[in-house]
Amino acid sequence: AQKITQTQPGMFVQEKEAVTLDCTYDTSDPSYGLFWYKQPSSGEMIFLIYQGSYDQQNATEGRYSLNFQKARKSANLVISASQLGDSAMYFCAMREGRNTGNQFYFGTGTSLTVIP
Amino acid sequence: DSGVTQTPKHLITATGQRVTLRCSPRSGDLSVYWYQQSLDQGLQFLIQYYNGEERAKGNILERFSAQQFPDLHSELNLSSLELGDSALYFCASSSQAGVKNTQYFGPGTRLTVL
């Protein structure tokens, strides 16, 4: 089974609107971390936001928030007030606590296009 | 700027050749990770080093090898290159092991094998 699933290959959003990018995960480890990265066309991977499995509140970082629903094993990224510079690929990733290497499992990504 | 540096930025070579990709982690980070990003395989974890020791191995081919030096920089060696090795290779670093330790990525090395 896939550890991380991103079911939206591409998304469009109007500038200044909010958009939700979906991510579901699969793990039996009670301790894990969830991450979102942005990859613009220039190629670099930019860390956006982190959510721990034991965190009681949803993570927020500026215009980014993570809608964490533990029972549903989902960790959706919400971008508020979209800007043209938000157009990029977005990757959801997970790290499990028992994984001694602490490698990341990445989803296949969602391409977001912000329309002026 | 994540603080992770990778050289070279671009590399063009021929099949059968050998190349070395270099990574310097963020100051203070002990862990280095290597990833391969290709169009058909997505982001694949290759290998991790922690303070000079190999910590975890992912989908790394036998033709590929890596090491982390005492100054914590790391090199990824790719040999007997094939067309399918053309990809973006990322290095990432984190301060230590642990669930919440974020990996910060370098700008990547784009390898083209002709």
mmCIF file of C-alpha atoms in Angstrom:
data_model
loop_
_atom_site.group_PDB
_atom_site.id
_atom_site.type_symbol
_atom_site.label_atom_id
_atom_site.label_comp_id
_atom_site.label_asym_id
_atom_site.label_seq_id
_atom_site.Cartn_x
_atom_site.Cartn_y
_atom_site.Cartn_z
ATOM 1 C CA ALA A 1 0.000 0.000 0.000
ATOM 2 C CA GLN A 2 1.112 3.518 -0.693
ATOM 3 C CA LYS A 3 2.299 5.359 2.379
ATOM 4 C CA ILE A 4 1.210 8.740 1.019
ATOM 5 C CA THR A 5 -1.564 9.303 -1.493
ATOM 6 C CA GLN A 6 -2.252 12.545 -3.290
ATOM 7 C CA THR A 7 -5.242 12.043 -5.541
ATOM 8 C CA GLN A 8 -5.269 15.417 -7.290
ATOM 9 C CA PRO A 9 -2.699 15.508 -10.091
ATOM 10 C CA GLY A 10 -3.667 19.084 -10.942
ATOM 11 C CA MET A 11 -5.648 21.868 -9.336
ATOM 12 C CA PHE A 12 -6.664 25.361 -10.403
ATOM 13 C CA VAL A 13 -7.562 28.232 -8.107
ATOM 14 C CA GLN A 14 -8.454 31.843 -8.672
ATOM 15 C CA GLU A 15 -6.061 34.388 -7.237
ATOM 16 C CA LYS A 16 -7.028 35.450 -3.697
ATOM 17 C CA GLU A 17 -9.188 32.375 -3.191
ATOM 18 C CA ALA A 18 -8.417 29.513 -0.800
ATOM 19 C CA VAL A 19 -7.513 26.039 -2.027
ATOM 20 C CA THR A 20 -7.227 22.651 -0.344
ATOM 21 C CA LEU A 21 -4.717 20.044 -1.491
ATOM 22 C CA ASP A 22 -5.544 16.527 -0.361
ATOM 23 C CA CYS A 23 -3.217 14.048 1.286
ATOM 24 C CA THR A 24 -3.963 10.734 2.922
ATOM 25 C CA TYR A 25 -1.425 8.537 4.628
ATOM 26 C CA ASP A 26 -1.063 4.978 5.780
ATOM 27 C CA THR A 27 0.837 3.936 8.871
ATOM 28 C CA SER A 28 0.394 1.764 11.928
ATOM 29 C CA ASP A 29 3.035 3.664 13.852
ATOM 30 C CA PRO A 30 1.475 5.879 16.539
ATOM 31 C CA SER A 31 4.328 8.356 16.211
ATOM 32 C CA TYR A 32 4.778 10.044 12.875
ATOM 33 C CA GLY A 33 5.275 13.412 11.278
ATOM 34 C CA LEU A 34 3.572 14.887 8.247
ATOM 35 C CA PHE A 35 5.200 17.497 6.029
ATOM 36 C CA TRP A 36 4.292 19.576 3.019
ATOM 37 C CA TYR A 37 6.823 20.815 0.480
ATOM 38 C CA LYS A 38 6.473 23.180 -2.455
ATOM 39 C CA GLN A 39 8.432 22.689 -5.652
ATOM 40 C CA PRO A 40 8.270 25.664 -8.040
ATOM 41 C CA SER A 41 9.276 25.316 -11.665
ATOM 42 C CA SER A 42 12.839 26.248 -10.703
ATOM 43 C CA GLY A 43 13.069 22.830 -9.039
ATOM 44 C CA GLU A 44 13.984 23.451 -5.424
ATOM 45 C CA MET A 45 12.007 21.768 -2.640
ATOM 46 C CA ILE A 46 10.755 24.282 -0.092
ATOM 47 C CA PHE A 47 9.520 23.168 3.329
ATOM 48 C CA LEU A 48 6.112 24.634 4.159
ATOM 49 C CA ILE A 49 4.570 23.089 7.247
ATOM 50 C CA TYR A 50 4.838 20.229 9.740
ATOM 51 C CA GLN A 51 2.232 18.331 11.776
ATOM 52 C CA GLY A 52 3.096 15.765 14.434
ATOM 53 C CA SER A 53 0.826 12.837 15.154
ATOM 54 C CA TYR A 54 0.494 13.854 18.787
ATOM 55 C CA ASP A 55 -0.126 17.524 18.102
ATOM 56 C CA GLN A 56 -3.527 18.536 19.414
ATOM 57 C CA GLN A 57 -3.943 21.529 17.166
ATOM 58 C CA ASN A 58 -3.710 21.914 13.422
ATOM 59 C CA ALA A 59 -0.438 23.434 12.286
ATOM 60 C CA THR A 60 -0.400 26.881 10.723
ATOM 61 C CA GLU A 61 2.383 28.839 9.016
ATOM 62 C CA GLY A 62 1.259 32.159 7.602
ATOM 63 C CA ARG A 63 -1.133 31.458 4.733
ATOM 64 C CA TYR A 64 -0.592 27.722 5.061
ATOM 65 C CA SER A 65 -2.567 25.522 7.414
ATOM 66 C CA LEU A 66 -2.812 21.802 7.752
ATOM 67 C CA ASN A 67 -6.227 20.224 8.215
ATOM 68 C CA PHE A 68 -5.214 17.172 10.245
ATOM 69 C CA GLN A 69 -7.880 14.500 10.658
ATOM 70 C CA LYS A 70 -6.164 11.662 12.457
ATOM 71 C CA ALA A 71 -9.008 9.163 12.397
ATOM 72 C CA ARG A 72 -9.379 9.596 8.653
ATOM 73 C CA LYS A 73 -5.586 9.613 8.186
ATOM 74 C CA SER A 74 -5.705 12.774 6.190
ATOM 75 C CA ALA A 75 -3.446 15.818 6.264
ATOM 76 C CA ASN A 76 -4.765 18.306 3.764
ATOM 77 C CA LEU A 77 -2.905 21.531 3.027
ATOM 78 C CA VAL A 78 -4.993 24.684 2.925
ATOM 79 C CA ILE A 79 -3.558 27.733 1.207
ATOM 80 C CA SER A 80 -5.509 30.886 1.914
ATOM 81 C CA ALA A 81 -5.566 33.988 -0.280
ATOM 82 C CA SER A 82 -3.754 32.302 -3.171
ATOM 83 C CA GLN A 83 -1.070 34.274 -4.971
ATOM 84 C CA LEU A 84 0.395 33.813 -8.437
ATOM 85 C CA GLY A 85 3.644 32.721 -6.815
ATOM 86 C CA ASP A 86 1.845 29.766 -5.262
ATOM 87 C CA SER A 87 1.754 28.057 -8.646
ATOM 88 C CA ALA A 88 3.951 25.002 -8.128
ATOM 89 C CA MET A 89 4.004 21.290 -7.367
ATOM 90 C CA TYR A 90 3.079 20.436 -3.798
ATOM 91 C CA PHE A 91 4.257 17.263 -2.117
ATOM 92 C CA CYS A 92 2.957 15.637 1.043
ATOM 93 C CA ALA A 93 5.455 13.524 2.981
ATOM 94 C CA MET A 94 5.495 11.373 6.099
ATOM 95 C CA ARG A 95 8.150 10.151 8.454
ATOM 96 C CA GLU A 96 7.442 7.302 10.872
ATOM 97 C CA GLY A 97 8.863 7.179 14.361
ATOM 98 C CA ARG A 98 9.946 3.543 14.184
ATOM 99 C CA ASN A 99 11.781 4.089 10.917
ATOM 100 C CA THR A 100 15.371 4.189 12.099
ATOM 101 C CA GLY A 101 16.477 6.027 9.027
ATOM 102 C CA ASN A 102 13.707 8.527 9.327
ATOM 103 C CA GLN A 103 13.352 8.603 5.587
ATOM 104 C CA PHE A 104 10.501 10.504 4.064
ATOM 105 C CA TYR A 105 7.777 8.846 2.081
ATOM 106 C CA PHE A 106 6.553 11.254 -0.573
ATOM 107 C CA GLY A 107 3.307 11.417 -2.451
ATOM 108 C CA THR A 108 3.184 11.886 -6.200
ATOM 109 C CA GLY A 109 2.411 15.558 -5.860
ATOM 110 C CA THR A 110 -0.298 17.989 -6.905
ATOM 111 C CA SER A 111 0.318 20.664 -9.505
ATOM 112 C CA LEU A 112 -1.362 23.907 -8.454
ATOM 113 C CA THR A 113 -2.027 26.678 -10.923
ATOM 114 C CA VAL A 114 -3.185 30.056 -9.667
ATOM 115 C CA ILE A 115 -5.245 31.942 -12.236
ATOM 116 C CA PRO A 116 -5.150 35.743 -12.236
ATOM 117 C CA ASP B 1 17.771 29.529 0.670
ATOM 118 C CA SER B 2 17.675 26.329 2.739
ATOM 119 C CA GLY B 3 21.366 26.430 3.632
ATOM 120 C CA VAL B 4 22.024 23.118 1.862
ATOM 121 C CA THR B 5 24.366 23.429 -1.094
ATOM 122 C CA GLN B 6 24.763 21.058 -3.998
ATOM 123 C CA THR B 7 27.238 21.036 -6.841
ATOM 124 C CA PRO B 8 27.154 20.964 -9.750
ATOM 125 C CA LYS B 9 23.780 22.419 -10.629
ATOM 126 C CA HIS B 10 23.714 20.721 -14.012
ATOM 127 C CA LEU B 11 25.642 17.747 -15.336
ATOM 128 C CA ILE B 12 25.569 16.318 -18.833
ATOM 129 C CA THR B 13 27.416 13.104 -19.523
ATOM 130 C CA ALA B 14 27.333 9.996 -21.669
ATOM 131 C CA THR B 15 26.173 6.456 -20.984
ATOM 132 C CA GLY B 16 28.736 4.315 -19.245
ATOM 133 C CA GLN B 17 30.392 7.246 -17.507
ATOM 134 C CA ARG B 18 30.805 7.942 -13.802
ATOM 135 C CA VAL B 19 29.901 11.154 -11.997
ATOM 136 C CA THR B 20 30.104 12.510 -8.474
ATOM 137 C CA LEU B 21 27.505 14.780 -6.933
ATOM 138 C CA ARG B 22 28.419 16.817 -3.902
ATOM 139 C CA CYS B 23 26.330 18.081 -1.008
ATOM 140 C CA SER B 24 27.090 20.296 1.960
ATOM 141 C CA PRO B 25 24.443 20.152 4.694
ATOM 142 C CA ARG B 26 23.172 23.073 6.733
ATOM 143 C CA SER B 27 25.511 24.161 9.464
ATOM 144 C CA GLY B 28 25.056 21.841 12.435
ATOM 145 C CA ASP B 29 23.054 19.199 10.615
ATOM 146 C CA LEU B 30 24.398 15.694 11.056
ATOM 147 C CA SER B 31 22.050 13.801 8.749
ATOM 148 C CA VAL B 32 22.263 13.830 4.977
ATOM 149 C CA TYR B 33 19.734 12.216 2.682
ATOM 150 C CA TRP B 34 19.883 11.628 -1.066
ATOM 151 C CA TYR B 35 16.826 11.503 -3.312
ATOM 152 C CA GLN B 36 16.247 10.925 -6.993
ATOM 153 C CA GLN B 37 13.371 12.666 -8.752
ATOM 154 C CA SER B 38 12.433 11.437 -12.187
ATOM 155 C CA LEU B 39 9.266 11.938 -14.196
ATOM 156 C CA ASP B 40 8.182 8.311 -14.071
ATOM 157 C CA GLN B 41 9.326 7.392 -10.541
ATOM 158 C CA GLY B 42 8.589 10.542 -8.585
ATOM 159 C CA LEU B 43 10.719 11.293 -5.536
ATOM 160 C CA GLN B 44 12.664 8.236 -4.448
ATOM 161 C CA PHE B 45 14.739 7.990 -1.288
ATOM 162 C CA LEU B 46 18.196 6.628 -2.029
ATOM 163 C CA ILE B 47 20.295 6.651 1.129
ATOM 164 C CA GLN B 48 20.870 8.406 4.442
ATOM 165 C CA TYR B 49 24.023 9.134 6.421
ATOM 166 C CA TYR B 50 24.202 10.285 10.000
ATOM 167 C CA ASN B 51 27.460 11.705 11.288
ATOM 168 C CA GLY B 52 29.496 9.710 8.825
ATOM 169 C CA GLU B 53 27.678 6.406 9.175
ATOM 170 C CA GLU B 54 25.168 4.910 6.785
ATOM 171 C CA ARG B 55 21.806 4.926 8.545
ATOM 172 C CA ALA B 56 19.259 3.791 5.979
ATOM 173 C CA LYS B 57 19.103 2.591 2.430
ATOM 174 C CA GLY B 58 16.234 3.019 0.036
ATOM 175 C CA ASN B 59 15.938 2.287 -3.646
ATOM 176 C CA ILE B 60 19.581 2.776 -4.412
ATOM 177 C CA LEU B 61 21.079 0.840 -7.292
ATOM 178 C CA GLU B 62 24.299 -1.126 -6.832
ATOM 179 C CA ARG B 63 25.896 1.179 -9.420
ATOM 180 C CA PHE B 64 25.350 4.053 -7.013
ATOM 181 C CA SER B 65 27.257 4.664 -3.806
ATOM 182 C CA ALA B 66 27.561 7.454 -1.309
ATOM 183 C CA GLN B 67 29.616 8.545 1.641
ATOM 184 C CA GLN B 68 29.679 11.251 4.257
ATOM 185 C CA PHE B 69 33.003 12.754 5.194
ATOM 186 C CA PRO B 70 34.267 13.948 8.606
ATOM 187 C CA ASP B 71 33.362 17.536 7.718
ATOM 188 C CA LEU B 72 29.818 16.186 7.112
ATOM 189 C CA HIS B 73 29.665 16.909 3.424
ATOM 190 C CA SER B 74 28.455 14.016 1.323
ATOM 191 C CA GLU B 75 29.071 12.696 -2.149
ATOM 192 C CA LEU B 76 26.874 10.514 -4.308
ATOM 193 C CA ASN B 77 28.738 8.489 -6.904
ATOM 194 C CA LEU B 78 26.879 7.228 -9.939
ATOM 195 C CA SER B 79 28.684 4.815 -12.238
ATOM 196 C CA SER B 80 28.002 2.928 -15.464
ATOM 197 C CA LEU B 81 25.400 5.545 -16.194
ATOM 198 C CA GLU B 82 22.330 4.655 -18.204
ATOM 199 C CA LEU B 83 19.805 6.852 -19.973
ATOM 200 C CA GLY B 84 17.304 6.086 -17.221
ATOM 201 C CA ASP B 85 19.558 7.658 -14.616
ATOM 202 C CA SER B 86 18.710 11.079 -16.004
ATOM 203 C CA ALA B 87 16.942 12.810 -13.134
ATOM 204 C CA LEU B 88 17.078 15.554 -10.554
ATOM 205 C CA TYR B 89 19.135 14.452 -7.569
ATOM 206 C CA PHE B 90 18.428 16.121 -4.272
ATOM 207 C CA CYS B 91 20.379 16.201 -1.090
ATOM 208 C CA ALA B 92 18.582 17.067 2.141
ATOM 209 C CA SER B 93 19.809 17.527 5.666
ATOM 210 C CA SER B 94 18.347 17.503 9.137
ATOM 211 C CA SER B 95 19.799 18.161 12.538
ATOM 212 C CA GLN B 96 19.171 14.705 13.947
ATOM 213 C CA ALA B 97 16.959 11.707 13.720
ATOM 214 C CA GLY B 98 13.439 11.976 15.018
ATOM 215 C CA VAL B 99 9.956 12.276 13.682
ATOM 216 C CA LYS B 100 9.710 16.030 13.822
ATOM 217 C CA ASN B 101 13.078 16.876 12.369
ATOM 218 C CA THR B 102 12.435 18.590 9.095
ATOM 219 C CA GLN B 103 14.553 17.765 6.102
ATOM 220 C CA TYR B 104 15.789 20.821 4.256
ATOM 221 C CA PHE B 105 16.531 20.290 0.607
ATOM 222 C CA GLY B 106 19.324 21.601 -1.529
ATOM 223 C CA PRO B 107 18.665 23.067 -4.982
ATOM 224 C CA GLY B 108 19.369 19.739 -6.672
ATOM 225 C CA THR B 109 21.690 18.520 -9.399
ATOM 226 C CA ARG B 110 20.077 17.922 -12.749
ATOM 227 C CA LEU B 111 21.800 14.976 -14.416
ATOM 228 C CA THR B 112 21.332 14.334 -18.106
ATOM 229 C CA VAL B 113 22.742 11.132 -19.559
ATOM 230 C CA LEU B 114 23.019 11.139 -23.341
#
